[in-house]
Structure formats: structure tokens, C-alpha cells
Coordinates of C-alpha atoms in Angstrom, one line a residue:
Chain A
M29 CA -29.0 -22.5 20.1
S30 CA -25.6 -21.5 18.8
C31 CA -22.5 -23.3 20.1
E32 CA -20.3 -21.0 22.0
K33 CA -17.2 -22.4 20.3
T34 CA -18.1 -21.4 16.7
S35 CA -15.8 -18.4 16.7
Q36 CA -12.9 -20.8 17.6
V37 CA -13.8 -22.9 14.5
H38 CA -12.6 -20.0 12.3
A39 CA -9.3 -19.8 14.2
Y40 CA -9.0 -23.6 14.0
H41 CA -9.6 -23.5 10.3
D42 CA -7.0 -20.8 9.9
G43 CA -4.4 -22.6 11.9
E44 CA -4.4 -19.9 14.5
L45 CA -5.1 -21.9 17.6
P46 CA -2.2 -22.9 20.0
D47 CA -1.6 -26.7 20.3
D48 CA -3.6 -27.3 23.4
Q49 CA -6.6 -25.4 22.1
R50 CA -6.4 -27.1 18.7
Q51 CA -6.5 -30.5 20.4
A52 CA -9.5 -29.4 22.5
M53 CA -11.2 -28.2 19.4
Q54 CA -10.5 -31.5 17.6
A55 CA -12.2 -33.3 20.4
H56 CA -15.1 -30.9 20.4
L57 CA -15.6 -31.3 16.7
E58 CA -16.1 -35.0 17.3
V59 CA -19.2 -34.3 19.3
C60 CA -20.6 -31.0 18.0
D61 CA -22.5 -31.2 14.7
Q62 CA -22.9 -27.4 14.4
C63 CA -19.2 -26.7 14.6
R64 CA -18.4 -29.6 12.3
R65 CA -20.8 -28.3 9.7
L66 CA -19.3 -24.8 10.0
L67 CA -15.8 -26.2 9.5
E68 CA -16.9 -28.0 6.4
D69 CA -18.5 -24.7 5.1
L70 CA -15.3 -22.8 5.8
R71 CA -13.3 -25.3 4.0
R72 CA -15.6 -25.2 1.0
L73 CA -15.6 -21.4 1.0
S74 CA -11.8 -21.3 1.1
S75 CA -11.6 -23.8 -1.7
L76 CA -14.1 -21.8 -3.8
M77 CA -12.2 -18.6 -3.3
A78 CA -8.9 -20.2 -4.1
T79 CA -10.2 -21.7 -7.4
A80 CA -12.6 -18.9 -8.4
P81 CA -11.7 -17.7 -11.9
L82 CA -10.1 -14.3 -12.2
P83 CA -12.0 -11.7 -14.1
A84 CA -10.8 -10.9 -17.6
V85 CA -8.3 -8.0 -17.9
P86 CA -9.3 -5.5 -20.5
Q87 CA -6.4 -4.7 -22.9
A88 CA -6.5 -1.0 -21.9
A89 CA -5.9 -2.0 -18.3
L90 CA -3.0 -4.2 -19.3
N91 CA -1.5 -1.4 -21.3
R92 CA -1.8 0.9 -18.3
M93 CA 0.0 -1.6 -16.1
H94 CA 2.9 -1.8 -18.5
G95 CA 2.8 2.0 -18.9
S96 CA 3.3 2.3 -15.1
W97 CA 7.0 2.1 -15.8
W98 CA 7.0 5.4 -17.6
A99 CA 4.5 7.0 -15.3
A100 CA 6.8 6.3 -12.4
R101 CA 9.7 7.8 -14.2
R102 CA 7.7 10.9 -15.2
R103 CA 6.8 11.4 -11.5
Q104 CA 10.4 10.9 -10.4
D105 CA 11.5 13.5 -13.0
R106 CA 8.9 15.9 -11.9
A107 CA 9.9 15.5 -8.3
L108 CA 13.6 16.1 -9.2
R109 CA 12.7 19.2 -11.2
R110 CA 10.7 20.5 -8.3
L111 CA 13.6 19.9 -5.9
A112 CA 16.0 21.6 -8.3
G113 CA 13.6 24.6 -8.5
W114 CA 13.5 24.9 -4.8
M115 CA 17.3 24.7 -4.5
T116 CA 17.7 27.4 -7.2
F117 CA 15.3 29.6 -5.4
A118 CA 17.1 29.1 -2.1
A119 CA 20.4 29.9 -3.7
A120 CA 19.0 33.0 -5.3
A121 CA 17.5 34.1 -2.0
A122 CA 20.8 33.6 -0.3
A123 CA 22.7 35.5 -2.9
I124 CA 20.2 38.5 -2.7
A125 CA 20.5 38.4 1.1
L126 CA 24.3 38.5 0.9
V127 CA 24.1 41.6 -1.4
F128 CA 21.6 43.5 0.8
W129 CA 22.5 42.4 4.2
P130 CA 25.2 44.9 4.9
L131 CA 22.7 47.8 4.2
G132 CA 20.5 46.7 7.0
S133 CA 23.0 45.2 9.4
G134 CA 22.7 48.0 11.9
S135 CA 19.0 47.9 12.5
G136 CA 17.2 45.9 15.1
R137 CA 20.3 45.0 16.9
P138 CA 20.5 45.1 20.7
D139 CA 22.6 47.9 22.2
V140 CA 26.0 46.8 23.3
S141 CA 27.5 49.1 25.9
E142 CA 31.0 50.3 25.3
G143 CA 33.7 48.5 27.0
E144 CA 31.8 45.2 26.9
P145 CA 33.6 43.2 24.3
V146 CA 31.5 41.1 22.0
T147 CA 33.2 38.0 20.8
V148 CA 33.1 37.0 17.2
W149 CA 31.2 33.9 18.2
E150 CA 28.4 36.0 19.7
E151 CA 28.4 38.3 16.7
L152 CA 27.9 35.5 14.2
T153 CA 25.3 33.6 16.1
Y154 CA 23.1 36.5 16.9
I155 CA 19.6 35.8 15.7
P156 CA 17.7 39.0 14.8
P157 CA 14.4 39.4 16.6
I158 CA 11.3 38.4 14.8
T159 CA 9.6 41.4 13.2
T160 CA 6.0 41.7 12.3
R161 CA 4.6 39.0 10.1
E162 CA 2.2 41.2 8.2
D163 CA 4.4 41.7 5.1
P164 CA 5.4 38.4 3.5
A165 CA 8.1 40.1 1.5
S166 CA 9.8 41.3 4.6
E167 CA 9.6 37.9 6.1
L168 CA 11.3 36.5 3.0
V169 CA 14.1 39.0 3.4
Q170 CA 14.4 38.1 7.0
V171 CA 14.8 34.4 6.1
A172 CA 17.3 35.3 3.5
Q173 CA 19.2 37.3 6.1
W174 CA 19.3 34.4 8.5
M175 CA 20.6 32.2 5.7
A176 CA 23.3 34.9 4.9
N177 CA 24.3 34.9 8.6
D178 CA 24.8 31.2 8.5
L179 CA 26.8 31.4 5.3
S180 CA 28.9 34.2 6.8
A181 CA 29.6 32.1 9.8
E182 CA 30.7 29.3 7.5
Q183 CA 33.0 31.6 5.7
M184 CA 34.5 33.0 8.8
R185 CA 35.5 29.5 9.9
Chain B
M15 CA 15.2 7.4 -23.3
A16 CA 14.4 3.7 -23.5
Q17 CA 18.0 2.9 -24.2
Q18 CA 19.2 4.1 -20.8
Y19 CA 17.5 1.1 -19.1
S20 CA 18.9 -2.3 -19.3
M21 CA 17.0 -4.7 -21.5
T22 CA 18.4 -7.9 -20.1
M23 CA 16.5 -10.2 -17.8
T24 CA 18.3 -13.2 -16.3
G25 CA 17.8 -15.5 -13.4
S26 CA 20.3 -17.5 -11.4
P27 CA 21.4 -20.5 -13.3
A28 CA 20.1 -23.9 -12.2
P29 CA 22.6 -26.3 -10.7
D30 CA 22.9 -28.1 -14.1
G31 CA 23.8 -24.8 -15.7
T32 CA 20.6 -24.4 -17.7
P33 CA 19.1 -20.9 -17.6
K34 CA 16.1 -20.6 -15.4
L35 CA 13.5 -17.9 -15.1
P36 CA 14.3 -15.3 -12.5
S37 CA 12.3 -15.4 -9.2
D38 CA 10.1 -12.5 -8.4
A39 CA 12.7 -11.1 -6.0
E40 CA 15.3 -11.3 -8.7
L41 CA 13.0 -9.5 -11.0
L42 CA 12.7 -6.7 -8.5
E43 CA 16.4 -6.5 -8.2
Q44 CA 16.7 -6.1 -12.0
I45 CA 13.9 -3.6 -12.0
A46 CA 15.8 -1.6 -9.4
Q47 CA 18.8 -1.6 -11.8
G48 CA 16.5 -0.2 -14.5
S49 CA 15.4 -3.2 -16.4
Q50 CA 12.1 -2.4 -18.1
Q51 CA 11.9 -5.9 -19.4
A52 CA 12.0 -7.3 -15.9
F53 CA 9.1 -5.0 -15.0
G54 CA 7.2 -6.2 -18.0
E55 CA 7.7 -9.8 -16.8
L56 CA 6.5 -8.9 -13.3
V57 CA 3.4 -7.4 -14.8
N58 CA 2.8 -10.5 -16.9
R59 CA 3.1 -12.7 -13.8
H60 CA 1.0 -10.7 -11.4
G61 CA -1.0 -8.2 -13.4
R62 CA -4.1 -10.3 -13.9
Y63 CA -4.2 -11.3 -10.2
L64 CA -3.7 -7.7 -9.1
Y65 CA -6.4 -6.6 -11.4
A66 CA -8.8 -9.3 -10.0
V67 CA -8.1 -8.1 -6.4
A68 CA -8.5 -4.5 -7.5
R69 CA -11.9 -5.4 -9.1
S70 CA -12.8 -7.1 -5.9
L71 CA -12.0 -4.0 -3.8
C72 CA -13.4 -1.3 -6.2
D73 CA -16.9 -0.9 -7.3
D74 CA -16.0 0.5 -10.7
V75 CA -13.6 -0.6 -13.4
A76 CA -11.9 2.7 -13.8
D77 CA -11.0 2.8 -10.1
A78 CA -9.7 -0.7 -10.3
E79 CA -7.4 0.3 -13.2
D80 CA -6.2 3.3 -11.3
V81 CA -5.5 1.2 -8.2
V82 CA -3.4 -1.3 -10.2
Q83 CA -1.4 1.4 -11.9
E84 CA -0.8 3.3 -8.6
T85 CA 0.2 0.0 -7.0
L86 CA 2.8 -0.7 -9.7
I87 CA 4.1 2.9 -9.5
A88 CA 4.4 2.7 -5.7
A89 CA 6.1 -0.7 -6.1
L90 CA 8.6 0.9 -8.5
Q91 CA 9.3 3.6 -6.0
S92 CA 9.6 1.6 -2.8
G93 CA 11.8 -1.2 -1.6
F94 CA 10.8 -4.8 -1.2
A95 CA 11.9 -5.9 2.3
G96 CA 11.5 -9.6 1.6
R97 CA 9.3 -10.3 4.6
A98 CA 6.5 -11.8 2.5
S99 CA 6.2 -13.0 -1.1
V100 CA 6.4 -10.4 -3.8
R101 CA 2.8 -11.0 -4.7
T102 CA 1.7 -10.5 -1.1
W103 CA 3.7 -7.3 -0.9
L104 CA 2.0 -6.1 -4.1
V105 CA -1.4 -6.9 -2.7
A106 CA -0.7 -5.1 0.5
I107 CA 0.2 -2.0 -1.5
L108 CA -2.8 -2.4 -3.6
I109 CA -5.1 -2.6 -0.6
R110 CA -3.7 0.6 0.7
Q111 CA -4.1 2.3 -2.7
A112 CA -7.7 1.1 -3.0
A113 CA -8.4 2.6 0.5
L114 CA -6.8 5.9 -0.6
I115 CA -8.9 6.1 -3.7
R116 CA -12.1 5.2 -1.8
R117 CA -11.3 7.9 0.8
R118 CA -10.7 10.5 -1.9
K119 CA -14.1 9.7 -3.4
K120 CA -16.0 10.2 -0.2
P121 CA -18.9 10.7 0.6
Q122 CA -19.4 7.1 -0.2
S123 CA -22.6 6.0 -1.7
P124 CA -24.3 3.3 0.3
L125 CA -23.0 -0.2 -0.5
T126 CA -25.1 -1.9 -3.1
I127 CA -25.1 -5.7 -3.3
V128 CA -24.2 -6.2 -6.9
V129 CA -24.4 -10.0 -6.8
Q130 CA -27.8 -11.5 -6.4
P131 CA -27.5 -15.2 -7.0
D132 CA -30.7 -17.0 -7.7
A133 CA -31.6 -20.6 -7.8
A134 CA -31.8 -20.7 -11.6
D135 CA -28.1 -19.8 -12.2
A136 CA -26.7 -21.4 -9.1
S137 CA -26.5 -24.9 -10.4
D138 CA -23.4 -24.7 -12.5
A139 CA -22.3 -21.2 -11.7
R140 CA -18.6 -20.4 -11.1
L141 CA -18.5 -17.0 -9.7
D142 CA -15.5 -15.0 -10.6
L143 CA -13.6 -13.7 -7.6
A144 CA -14.4 -10.1 -8.1
R145 CA -18.1 -10.5 -8.3
M146 CA -18.1 -12.7 -5.3
L147 CA -16.2 -10.2 -3.1
Q148 CA -18.0 -7.2 -4.3
S149 CA -21.0 -8.3 -2.2
L150 CA -19.0 -7.4 0.9
S151 CA -18.3 -4.0 2.4
P152 CA -14.7 -2.7 1.6
E153 CA -13.5 -3.4 5.2
L154 CA -14.6 -7.0 5.0
R155 CA -13.1 -7.5 1.6
Q156 CA -9.7 -6.4 2.7
V157 CA -9.4 -9.0 5.5
I158 CA -10.8 -11.9 3.5
I159 CA -8.5 -11.2 0.6
L160 CA -5.4 -11.1 2.8
R161 CA -6.5 -14.3 4.7
E162 CA -8.0 -16.4 2.0
L163 CA -5.9 -15.4 -1.0
E164 CA -2.6 -14.4 0.5
Q165 CA -2.8 -16.8 3.5
M166 CA -1.6 -14.1 5.9
S167 CA -1.9 -14.8 9.6
Y168 CA -4.2 -12.7 11.8
Q169 CA -1.2 -10.9 13.1
E170 CA 0.2 -10.1 9.6
I171 CA -3.2 -8.9 8.5
A172 CA -3.5 -6.7 11.6
Q173 CA 0.0 -5.2 10.8
T174 CA -0.8 -4.7 7.2
L175 CA -4.1 -2.9 7.8
G176 CA -3.1 -1.2 11.0
L177 CA -5.9 -2.8 13.0
P178 CA -6.1 -4.6 16.3
R179 CA -6.0 -8.4 15.9
G180 CA -9.5 -8.8 17.4
T181 CA -10.9 -6.5 14.8
V182 CA -9.3 -8.6 12.1
E183 CA -10.9 -11.7 13.5
S184 CA -14.3 -10.3 13.9
R185 CA -14.3 -8.8 10.3
L186 CA -13.1 -12.2 9.0
H187 CA -15.9 -14.0 10.7
R188 CA -18.5 -11.5 9.4
A189 CA -17.1 -11.7 5.9
R190 CA -17.3 -15.5 5.9
Q191 CA -20.8 -15.5 7.4
Q192 CA -22.0 -13.2 4.7
L193 CA -20.4 -15.1 1.9
L194 CA -21.7 -18.4 3.2
Q195 CA -25.2 -16.9 3.4
R196 CA -25.2 -15.3 0.0
F197 CA -23.5 -18.1 -2.0
K198 CA -25.2 -21.2 -0.5
G199 CA -26.1 -22.3 -4.0
Y200 CA -22.7 -21.8 -5.5
Q201 CA -21.0 -25.2 -5.1
L202 CA -20.4 -24.4 -1.4

């Protein structure tokens, strides 16, 4: 029959028991052969693992480890180039939007009745309604227009 | 390109003024400043151990090499918080990288026990660490490496692996039971 305290022997071996339980376990180990044998086995296993020889490292693996320096830098450069690409794209989209925006500025806007003044603030923060999402190109233009709106707002300030 | 990185590697001088080798943490500081030489020293210090742990976690050599390289790259790109030793920090990264590679390679083939000790070679055998641990499932390997080799507490292992503490304990017990059963003849 297995002693019910064997699981605590692991925690005792690992120094994970609080003081009172550790002392109780020490007393238990005095009288329980099974737990004492387990503790001896755990100590031998720990010692075996701590002193087990490490496998030989092939030269190719060692070269790759040292090459990690350059691999990390290549990845960093790639990430920076990707970011630069996105920023260029965003700037180009904004520029295109600025050029074409006045042409379509009248469409899709809500009717504003005469005599009802529209403040500059309302004018600049107006967000056009979302149009159909069927055409990805029109969606892109839409995004560019929003960016242009934001830029215009910045310039007005 | 190589010239843009500093090639000096220094440690804090000892009280008597003699130069001493930089600590691991000092090496990381120098690496962050672009010292490739410091990185080389870090690899010299821990490369073999990292490779051994990677071999313990991966069933094939190519994966182990990938895992070590990914670990070093990740270490170069992330900051060392100083909560554990540099080696433990590297091993924690390595364990995550090994898990990523294992997940990418799914569906997993059923685990095969590659170490079959027999009475004939048990007398004077000294198992290498990797062969010993490869007999366990990957989940069991993780916890026993962090506990037995890195001396992490149950709580630290739980945090590192994102597991409940109870799971860590039960996996640790199972790992030890299996190792004790399988390697009875190996100077245990």
C-alpha cells in the first residue's frame, strides 16, 4: 500500500513545504521507509541530472549560434524596411487623396438647410458615411479621403 | 557593416584594479550597445548548455539547432529584466521556442521512447542529459528542466509556462516517476 504522503516528499525535496509541514515531514520520514526511499531516489535523480554530461555540439550548430547575431540584424532590417514601405504607401495615399478630394467633396454629404450655420468644427470633423464595401479600390479612396480630412483639420488649426 | 558594432568587451574592475571577466548581465548590456564580441562570449558561455536543453526538448537535431538559434535571436531582440539569472532567462525563452516549433510541426507523431536502457550497458553508463530527457513527453520535459536544471520554484515554473501550480507539481511527479522507473540501472 502506498503512503499518502509520497506526494509531499517531492515538495519536501524541492524545498517547497512551509516550515510546519517540513518539520512534520521530517518526523514522518523517521518512521516511513517508503517515503524515505523515495526521498533517496529523488536526491539521486537530481544529482544524476545535475552531473549528466551534455551532448556534444556539432560545429555547424555552433556556427549557427554565432550567426544568430547577423540573423537578428537581418530581421531587424527587414522589419524596418517593411515599416518604411508602409509609411511611404500611407504618405502616397494621403497625397493622392489631397489631390482628388475636392472633386468629390460634394457627394454623399448630408443636406444642410439654409439658415442653419455649420461651424468650421462640424465641417472638419464630419465623417462621410460608409459606402458599399464591394469595391476595394473605392474603399482605399475612402480611407485616403478620411486621412485627407484629418490632415486638412491639422492645417486649419 | 561589422565595423559599426563595438568590438570591446569589458567587465567591472575588481576591487584590486585587475580586470575581470564581465558578468552575464554586463555582457547583455554590452550586446545591447552593439558589441558582437560580447555576444560571442555569451554564446561561448551558454551555447553548449542551451544546445543540450534543446536536444532534450526536441526529437531531432535540426529542430534543436533551430530552437537554439531562434532563442538567441529572441534574446537579442528582447530585454533582460534581471528577475532570474541570464541562463534561466535564456532557457525560459528556449522552452517557449521549442513549444512553438513543436506546435508548427503538428500533427505530432506519437512519442517514441528513444532510450531503452538494458542491464548490459547499465553498469557504467553515464547517460547524457538529452538522451535521458527524451524519454519523457514534451510537457514533462519542460517542468523537469526548469526544476532540476534551473532550480526554479513551483511558482516560477508555473509563471514561465503559464500553467497552474498544481499542474506543475503533478507533471513534475510524473516526470520523476517515469525517470526513476526507466533508469533504475543508471547509478540511481
